[in-house]
Structure formats: C-alpha cells, structure tokens
XYZ file of C-alpha atoms in Angstrom:
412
model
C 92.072 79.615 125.561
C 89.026 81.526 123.293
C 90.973 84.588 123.580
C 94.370 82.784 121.612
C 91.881 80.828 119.465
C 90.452 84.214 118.389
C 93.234 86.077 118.265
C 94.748 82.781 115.845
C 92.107 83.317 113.505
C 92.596 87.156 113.440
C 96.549 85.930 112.224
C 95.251 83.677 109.841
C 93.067 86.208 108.118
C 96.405 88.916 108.034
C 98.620 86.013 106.224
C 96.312 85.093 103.693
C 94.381 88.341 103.010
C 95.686 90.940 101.169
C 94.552 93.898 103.537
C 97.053 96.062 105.329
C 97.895 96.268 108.969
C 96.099 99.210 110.110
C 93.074 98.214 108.972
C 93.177 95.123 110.529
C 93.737 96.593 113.662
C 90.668 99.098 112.912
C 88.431 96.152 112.354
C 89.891 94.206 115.624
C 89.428 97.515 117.503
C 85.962 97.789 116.128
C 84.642 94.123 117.037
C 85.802 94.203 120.591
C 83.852 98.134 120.952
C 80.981 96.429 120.283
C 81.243 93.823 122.610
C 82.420 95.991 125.498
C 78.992 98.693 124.489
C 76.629 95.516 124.864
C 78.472 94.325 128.014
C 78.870 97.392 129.968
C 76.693 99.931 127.891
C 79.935 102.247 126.996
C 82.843 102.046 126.029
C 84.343 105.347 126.198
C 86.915 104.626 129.391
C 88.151 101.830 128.009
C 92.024 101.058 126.013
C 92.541 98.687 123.907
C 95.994 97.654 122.571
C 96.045 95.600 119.542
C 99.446 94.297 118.500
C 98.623 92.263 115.719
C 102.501 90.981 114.396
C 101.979 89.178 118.067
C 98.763 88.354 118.229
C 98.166 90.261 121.669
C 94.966 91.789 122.664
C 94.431 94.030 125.757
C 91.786 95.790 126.873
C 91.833 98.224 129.705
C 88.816 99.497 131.892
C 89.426 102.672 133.499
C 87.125 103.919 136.492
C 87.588 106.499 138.522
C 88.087 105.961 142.615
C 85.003 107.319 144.895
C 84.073 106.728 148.597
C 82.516 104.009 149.564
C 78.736 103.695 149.415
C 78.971 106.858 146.480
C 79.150 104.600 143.024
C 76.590 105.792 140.917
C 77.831 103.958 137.506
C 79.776 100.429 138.049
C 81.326 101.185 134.524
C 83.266 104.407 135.398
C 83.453 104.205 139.058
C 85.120 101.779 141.643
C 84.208 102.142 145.641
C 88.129 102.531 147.733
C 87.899 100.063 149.405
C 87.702 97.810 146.137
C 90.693 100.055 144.440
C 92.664 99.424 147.574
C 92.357 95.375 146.881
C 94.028 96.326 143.656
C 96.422 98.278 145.108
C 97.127 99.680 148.290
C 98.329 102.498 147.726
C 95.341 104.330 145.847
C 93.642 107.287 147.037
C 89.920 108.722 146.196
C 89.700 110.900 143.105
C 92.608 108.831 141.337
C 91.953 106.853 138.507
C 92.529 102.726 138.199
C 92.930 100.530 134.985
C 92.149 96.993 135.246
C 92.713 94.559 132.662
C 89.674 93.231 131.213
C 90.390 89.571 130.358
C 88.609 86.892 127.430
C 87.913 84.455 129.869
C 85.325 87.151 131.288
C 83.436 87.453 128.570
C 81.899 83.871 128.340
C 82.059 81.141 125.352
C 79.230 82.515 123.942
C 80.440 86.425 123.735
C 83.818 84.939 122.037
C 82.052 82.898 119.863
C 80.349 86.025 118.312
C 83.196 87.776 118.760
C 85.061 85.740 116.300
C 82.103 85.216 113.781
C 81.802 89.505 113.628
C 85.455 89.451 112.885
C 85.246 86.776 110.414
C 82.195 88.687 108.950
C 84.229 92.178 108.852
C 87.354 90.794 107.371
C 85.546 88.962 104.854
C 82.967 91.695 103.460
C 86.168 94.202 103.574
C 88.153 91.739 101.149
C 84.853 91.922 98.809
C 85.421 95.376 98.769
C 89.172 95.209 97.829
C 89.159 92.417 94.892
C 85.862 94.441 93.686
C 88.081 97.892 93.603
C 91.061 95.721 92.234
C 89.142 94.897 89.804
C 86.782 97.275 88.352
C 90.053 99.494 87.455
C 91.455 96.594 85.334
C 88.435 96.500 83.115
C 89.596 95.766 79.494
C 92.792 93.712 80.844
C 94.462 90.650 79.756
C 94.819 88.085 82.671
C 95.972 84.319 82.971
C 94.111 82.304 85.314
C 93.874 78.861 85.566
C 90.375 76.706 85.841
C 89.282 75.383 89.121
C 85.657 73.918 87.701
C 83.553 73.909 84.447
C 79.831 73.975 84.527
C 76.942 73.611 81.578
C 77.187 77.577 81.623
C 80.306 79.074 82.959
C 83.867 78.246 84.262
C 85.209 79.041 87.695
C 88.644 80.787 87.186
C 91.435 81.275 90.360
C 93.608 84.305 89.909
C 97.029 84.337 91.011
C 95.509 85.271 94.478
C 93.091 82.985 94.197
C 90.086 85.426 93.539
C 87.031 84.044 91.751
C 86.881 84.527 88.494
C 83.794 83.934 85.879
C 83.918 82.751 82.060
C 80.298 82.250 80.617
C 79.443 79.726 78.049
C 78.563 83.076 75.936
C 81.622 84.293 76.445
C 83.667 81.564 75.314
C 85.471 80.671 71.717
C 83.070 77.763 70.285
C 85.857 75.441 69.793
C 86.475 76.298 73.809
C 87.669 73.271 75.716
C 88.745 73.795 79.239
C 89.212 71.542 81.766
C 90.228 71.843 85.647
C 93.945 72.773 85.713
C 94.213 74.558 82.684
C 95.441 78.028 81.821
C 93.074 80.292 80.093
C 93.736 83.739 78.852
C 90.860 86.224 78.747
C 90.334 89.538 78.797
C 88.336 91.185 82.113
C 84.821 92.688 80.430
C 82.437 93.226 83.779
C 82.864 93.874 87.425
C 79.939 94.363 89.542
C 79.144 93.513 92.876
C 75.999 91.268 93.205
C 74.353 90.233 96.396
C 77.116 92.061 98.231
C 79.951 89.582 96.171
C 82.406 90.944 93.433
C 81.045 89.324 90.446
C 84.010 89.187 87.641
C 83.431 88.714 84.180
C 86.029 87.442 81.644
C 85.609 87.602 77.744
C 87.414 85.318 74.927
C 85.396 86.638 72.579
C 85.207 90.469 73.206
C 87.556 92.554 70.356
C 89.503 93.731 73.042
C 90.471 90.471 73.810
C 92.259 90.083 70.435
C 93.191 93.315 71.002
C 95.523 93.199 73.718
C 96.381 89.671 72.502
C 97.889 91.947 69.205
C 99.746 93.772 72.229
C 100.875 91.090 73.954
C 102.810 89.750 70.351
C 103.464 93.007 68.386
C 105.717 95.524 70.287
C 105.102 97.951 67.892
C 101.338 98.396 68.821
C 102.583 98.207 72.564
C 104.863 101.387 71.924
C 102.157 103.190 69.990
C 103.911 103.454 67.014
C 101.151 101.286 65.204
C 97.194 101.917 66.062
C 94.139 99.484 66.559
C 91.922 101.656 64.416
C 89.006 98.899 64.352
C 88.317 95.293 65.249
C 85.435 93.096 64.205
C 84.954 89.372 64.959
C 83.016 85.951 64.508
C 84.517 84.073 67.386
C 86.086 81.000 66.528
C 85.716 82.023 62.882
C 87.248 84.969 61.753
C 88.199 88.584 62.373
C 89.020 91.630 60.753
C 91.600 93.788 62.237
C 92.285 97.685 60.844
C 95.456 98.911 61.406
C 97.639 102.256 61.178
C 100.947 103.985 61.340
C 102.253 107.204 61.834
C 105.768 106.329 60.764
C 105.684 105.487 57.300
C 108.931 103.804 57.720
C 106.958 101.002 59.095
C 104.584 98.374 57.498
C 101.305 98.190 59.821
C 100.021 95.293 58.083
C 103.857 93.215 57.559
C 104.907 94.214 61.551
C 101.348 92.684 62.739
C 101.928 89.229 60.994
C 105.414 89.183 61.446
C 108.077 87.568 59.712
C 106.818 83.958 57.987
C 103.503 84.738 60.145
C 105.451 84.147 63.925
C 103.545 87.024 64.878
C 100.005 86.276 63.960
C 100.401 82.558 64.676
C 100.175 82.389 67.883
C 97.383 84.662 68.581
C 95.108 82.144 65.726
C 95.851 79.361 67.974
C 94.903 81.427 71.193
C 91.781 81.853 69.581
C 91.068 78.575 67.984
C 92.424 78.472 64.495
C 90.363 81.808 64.058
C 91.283 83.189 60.775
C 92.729 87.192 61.076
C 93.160 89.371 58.562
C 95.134 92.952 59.240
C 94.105 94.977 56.639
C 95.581 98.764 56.483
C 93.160 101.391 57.066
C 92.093 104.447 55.513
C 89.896 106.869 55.072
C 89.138 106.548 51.215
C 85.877 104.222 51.654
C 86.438 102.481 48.118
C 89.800 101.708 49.158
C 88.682 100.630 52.589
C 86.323 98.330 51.003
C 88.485 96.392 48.346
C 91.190 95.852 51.511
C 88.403 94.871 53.892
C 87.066 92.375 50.880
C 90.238 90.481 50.409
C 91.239 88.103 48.664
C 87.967 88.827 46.151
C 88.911 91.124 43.635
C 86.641 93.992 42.767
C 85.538 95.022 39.290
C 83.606 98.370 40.077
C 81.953 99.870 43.510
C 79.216 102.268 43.877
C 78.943 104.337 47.266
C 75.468 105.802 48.692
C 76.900 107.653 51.488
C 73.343 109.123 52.964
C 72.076 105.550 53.295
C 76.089 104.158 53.932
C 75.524 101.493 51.329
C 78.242 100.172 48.700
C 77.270 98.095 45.293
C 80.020 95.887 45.093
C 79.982 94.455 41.467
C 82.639 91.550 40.820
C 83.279 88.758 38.363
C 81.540 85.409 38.844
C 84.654 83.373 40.275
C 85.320 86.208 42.905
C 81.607 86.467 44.299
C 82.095 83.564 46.466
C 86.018 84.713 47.778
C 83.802 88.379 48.621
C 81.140 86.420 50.945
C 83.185 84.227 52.237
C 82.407 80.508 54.230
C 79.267 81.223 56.118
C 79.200 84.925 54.823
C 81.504 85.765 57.567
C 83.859 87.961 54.950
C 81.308 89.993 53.432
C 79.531 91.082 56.967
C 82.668 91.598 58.753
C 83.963 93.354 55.835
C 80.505 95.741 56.268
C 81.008 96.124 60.277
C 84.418 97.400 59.572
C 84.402 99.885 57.230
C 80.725 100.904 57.897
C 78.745 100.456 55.385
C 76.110 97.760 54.516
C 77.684 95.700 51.206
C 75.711 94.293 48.255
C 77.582 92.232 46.631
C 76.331 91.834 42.468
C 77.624 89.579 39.730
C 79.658 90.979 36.183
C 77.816 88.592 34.174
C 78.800 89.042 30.078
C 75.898 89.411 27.935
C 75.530 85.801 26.105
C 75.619 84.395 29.529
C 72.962 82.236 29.759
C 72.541 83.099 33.185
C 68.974 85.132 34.979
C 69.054 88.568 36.793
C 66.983 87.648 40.580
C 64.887 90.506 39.647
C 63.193 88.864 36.886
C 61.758 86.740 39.309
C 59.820 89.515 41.189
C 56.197 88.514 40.098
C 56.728 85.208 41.646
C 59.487 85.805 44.676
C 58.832 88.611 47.309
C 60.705 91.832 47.518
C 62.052 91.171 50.511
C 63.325 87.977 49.921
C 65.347 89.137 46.584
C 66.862 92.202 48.554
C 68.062 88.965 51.205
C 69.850 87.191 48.519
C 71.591 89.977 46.905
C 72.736 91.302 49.989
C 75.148 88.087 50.100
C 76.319 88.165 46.467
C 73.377 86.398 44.850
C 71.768 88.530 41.899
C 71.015 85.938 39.709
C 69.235 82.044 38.971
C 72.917 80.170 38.679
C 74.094 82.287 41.612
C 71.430 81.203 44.022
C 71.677 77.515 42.669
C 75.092 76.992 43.107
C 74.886 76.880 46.729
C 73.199 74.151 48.523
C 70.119 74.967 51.301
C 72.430 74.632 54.246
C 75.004 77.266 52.978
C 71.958 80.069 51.480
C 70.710 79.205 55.165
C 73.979 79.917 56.792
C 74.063 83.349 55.007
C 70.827 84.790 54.917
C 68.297 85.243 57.738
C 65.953 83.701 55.259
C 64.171 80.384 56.824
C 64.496 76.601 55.416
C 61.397 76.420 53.942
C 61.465 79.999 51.705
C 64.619 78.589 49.899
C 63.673 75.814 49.152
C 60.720 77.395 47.287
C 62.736 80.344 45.614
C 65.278 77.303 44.444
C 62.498 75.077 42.803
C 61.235 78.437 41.483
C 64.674 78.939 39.945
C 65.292 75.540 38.463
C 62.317 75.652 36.054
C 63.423 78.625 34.334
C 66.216 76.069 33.212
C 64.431 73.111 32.662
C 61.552 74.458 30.529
C-alpha cells in the first residue's frame, strides 16, 4: 500500500506540473538509487523500470549464483542452494534477478522516499517557472489577484505561478482586489532563497509601451517606432514617436480615429494623461512639440551644458509647466535637456524680474523658481504655497518667506 500511495503522488505531480516525462522518470530513478545505496551500499546490479503513464515501479536485484558457504558480498552474490528456492533449475555461475518489493523497505524508508521526491519535483519546477520567466522580461501578461497586502499583491498566472506587484510598482490610483484582472508588464526575475521571485511593473515605460502595441498595429508591424517614453504614473506621460513611411501619421495612427486608440490605454493606466508627440532630431523643434499645448515665443539652446531658455508669453507659462510641473520635467526627460522656462513680460508691465531680489533671496533659491517658469514677483505670487511646493524641491517654510518678501515690493 506505501508503494501505490507513492507512486499516486509521483502521478499527481506529472498532471499538474508542467515538466516532461523523461525527466520525471530521471528524478523517480534518482530517489529510489538513493534508497537502494543506503540500504544495500550499491546500487550498481540493480534495474529499475519506471513506467510512469501507469504508475508502475520495479526494481530488480541481480546477484550472481556461488557455492554454498563462498558469499563474500550479500548484495551481488546468492549461495545455490538459496537460487535453487527461487528456481530449480539454476546452476552456479548464472545470474538471478529478484524483485525487490516496497513493502521491504519499511514505513519509514517510504516515507522519505516520498518527501525526496516531493523535494526533487518541487525545486526542479523552481527551476522551470524561473527559466520561463527570466526570458519574458519586458512582457505584457494578464494575471488575476489572489491577495493584496500593505506592500505588494500576490498575482496567479494562467498556470498558477506566483506572481509579485509591489506597492512601488503600482499606478497611485491602483485598486485591486482578490479576483481581479491586472495587466502588467514582467520587470525582474531572480531567484531568492532558492524561489523564483517575479516582479511585475504598472508603472515601468515599457509597460505603456507594449500597452501602445497591444492597441496600435502599426507599432506592432514596425512600421511606426517607440523612439522615447517618459512618465509620472497615474499622471501623465510623454510618448515620442516615428515613421519611416511618410505615408503614415505617427502621431494620428497612435490616437486613432476620435481617440479609440489612445482611450483605452488612459483608462488602463488610470485616467493618465498621454501625449504622442512626433520626434525629431531638430532640438528646438523637439522642444516646442514636447511643450504642448504652451506656445513658445523664442528658445535659446546651450548644448555643452544641454540647457534650453524657453521664453513665452505670460498666459502660456502656466500651459508650459503644467499641473504639478509634470509638463515641463517630462518635457526635459524627453528631449534631453534641462528647461528654464522665462516670462515675455512688455516693458510698462508693472511686473518685477526674480533677480532683483538677489540681495535679499539666495541664489539658489531664484535658480529653483525659474527653473519652473517663475522669473518674476507676479509670477511667483500667482501660485499658492501648495502648488510652488508641488513644483520645486524648495521646502514650506523658504516660500513662504520669498512670498512675504515679494508682496512688499507691491504694497510699499
């Protein structure tokens, strides 16, 4: 009865594993060698027959026929008058095979018998999802959510296989629960403390990259390119495309007619707003796209450092940085080149350049606000502490100074 019961488990492992015949039949063979060494020291006279569409196990010991009172090893060698018991007709020198059953083994030996072949099978399907998987690095897969935890969601493949989506990983407007389907795009595969460790991204490029495969057939076929992506997850992206073939529209192909196109891959990622912007290689060009829907005035390029003065009219400043700044440094990612933003301010404007303020408000701090468009008193006033915040990496406190600094130019 141990021998089926082990033999059962073996089948169960073959119909819900994805590993191949022979190789279960290697790893059957391999368990049972080990247990015939530590039994009988050797195991190089024995068969073993594994038929494992069955479920049959045999194992054969084969030991050679001396005379009586000559056996030197009881693994190899059999006295005649025991090979005669077997059968009669055997004569010295000849060779007999006797079936070695379970039941001889002991409950204990089958008990470890089946945990090693539990143990093999398992550690060798480690080894397969981790080589599955570290080829399909930078792939788009659906799997659906078994649990969510503070930091991470469990994911089940189609086969089951454990999947990981960390909190850092995720869209912020993110909300999964068990059940659900979730796209994502594989980032990581390593194996850690001897498990495949899987790691999906929803927040990667390359997941809205493939996502623009997935929708637009024409970047599927190659006929347009993915020259660049840049993203604030959950916020917005910037997306630099390409063709070859100027009989197609990069930009009108990605959005697709009435927007079908680029609709569904802003709900995919959370109302995230895209713009597909058509590349190329003249920077001031690439920068006026990349600023849309500002319109620029005037740009001046310092290539050695790979900064751009952006000068625009008052009314497009706040178009060019965009909610949160989000425009004006993804606009900067893409095409390369770290963007000041200044305003076109007409001469009887009553309005203050920043830099008139330099005896009383640090270098540093000036250099911060123009980076993001503001290069003058109104400029800088116009937008509340939580939004200068937002934009800048300048702290609570030093706005709130420069601002009250700023005021009384006004109010003396």
């Amino acid at each position: 009865m141990e021998s089926l019961s082990l033999i059962d488990s073996f089948q169960e492992f073959k119909e819900f594993k994805d590993i191949d015949r022979a190789t279960l039949m290697n790893i059957l063979e391999s368990v049972f060698r080990s247990t015939i060494k530590k039994r009988f020291g050797d195991d190089e006279n024995f068969d073993f027959i594994v038929n494992v569409d069955k479920g049959d196990l045999e194992i054969w010991r084969n030991r050679e026929i001396v005379p009586d009172g000559e056996v030197e090893d009881e693994n190899k060698e059999i006295a005649y008058s025991d090979a005669i018991k077997i059968e009669p007709d055997f004569e010295i020198g000849e060779e007999v095979s006797e079936e070695v059953k379970m039941e001889d083994f002991g409950r204990r030996a089958v008990l470890s018998l089946r945990q090693n072949l539990m143990s093999k099978v398992m550690e060798l399907e480690k080894d397969n999802i981790y080589s599955q998987y570290k080829d399909r690095v930078g792939e788009l897969i659906t799997g659906e959510v078994y649990q969510v935890w503070k930091r991470e969601i469990l994911i089940l493949d189609d086969e089951d296989n454990e999947l990981i989506l960390p909190k850092n990983e995720q869209i912020s407007n993110d909300r999964f629960k068990k059940g659900d389907n979730v796209r994502a795009v594989v980032v990581k595969v390593e194996m850690k403390n001897n498990k495949p460790l899987i790691i999906l991204s929803r927040t990667s490029p390359l997941f809205l990259e493939r996502l623009f495969e997935l929708e637009v057939p024409e970047i599927y076929d190659g006929l347009i390119t993915i020259k660049k992506i840049v993203r604030e997850p959950g916020e917005r992206a910037k997306v630099a495309v390409e063709s070859y073939d100027d009989r197609i529209d990069p930009v009108g192909a990605c959005v697709g007619m009435k927007g079908a196109r680029i609709h569904g891959i802003v709900r995919e990622l959370r109302n995230e707003n895209i713009d597909v912007i058509n590349f190329t290689n003249n920077i001031e060009l690439y920068i006026q796209r990349a600023l849309s829907p500002a319109k620029i005035t005037a740009i001046k390029l310092d290539h050695e450092n790979k900064r751009a003065e952006v000068f625009l009219k008052p009314d497009q400043v706040s178009l060019a940085i965009g909610r949160g700044g989000f425009n004006i440094k993804l606009a900067g990612k893409l095409v390369g080149f770290e963007i000041d933003v200044y305003r076109d301010m007409d001469d009887d404007s009553d309005d203050v350049a920043i830099e008139e303020f330099a005896d009383e408000i640090e270098e540093w701090i000036i250099t911060e606000l123009k980076s993001v468009g503001c290069d003058s008193a109104r400029s800088v006033l116009e937008l509340s502490v939580e939004e200068l915040v937002k934009r800048t990496d300048l702290e609570i406190e030093t706005i709130e100074d420069v601002r009250n600094i700023l005021q009384q130019e006004f109010e003396d």
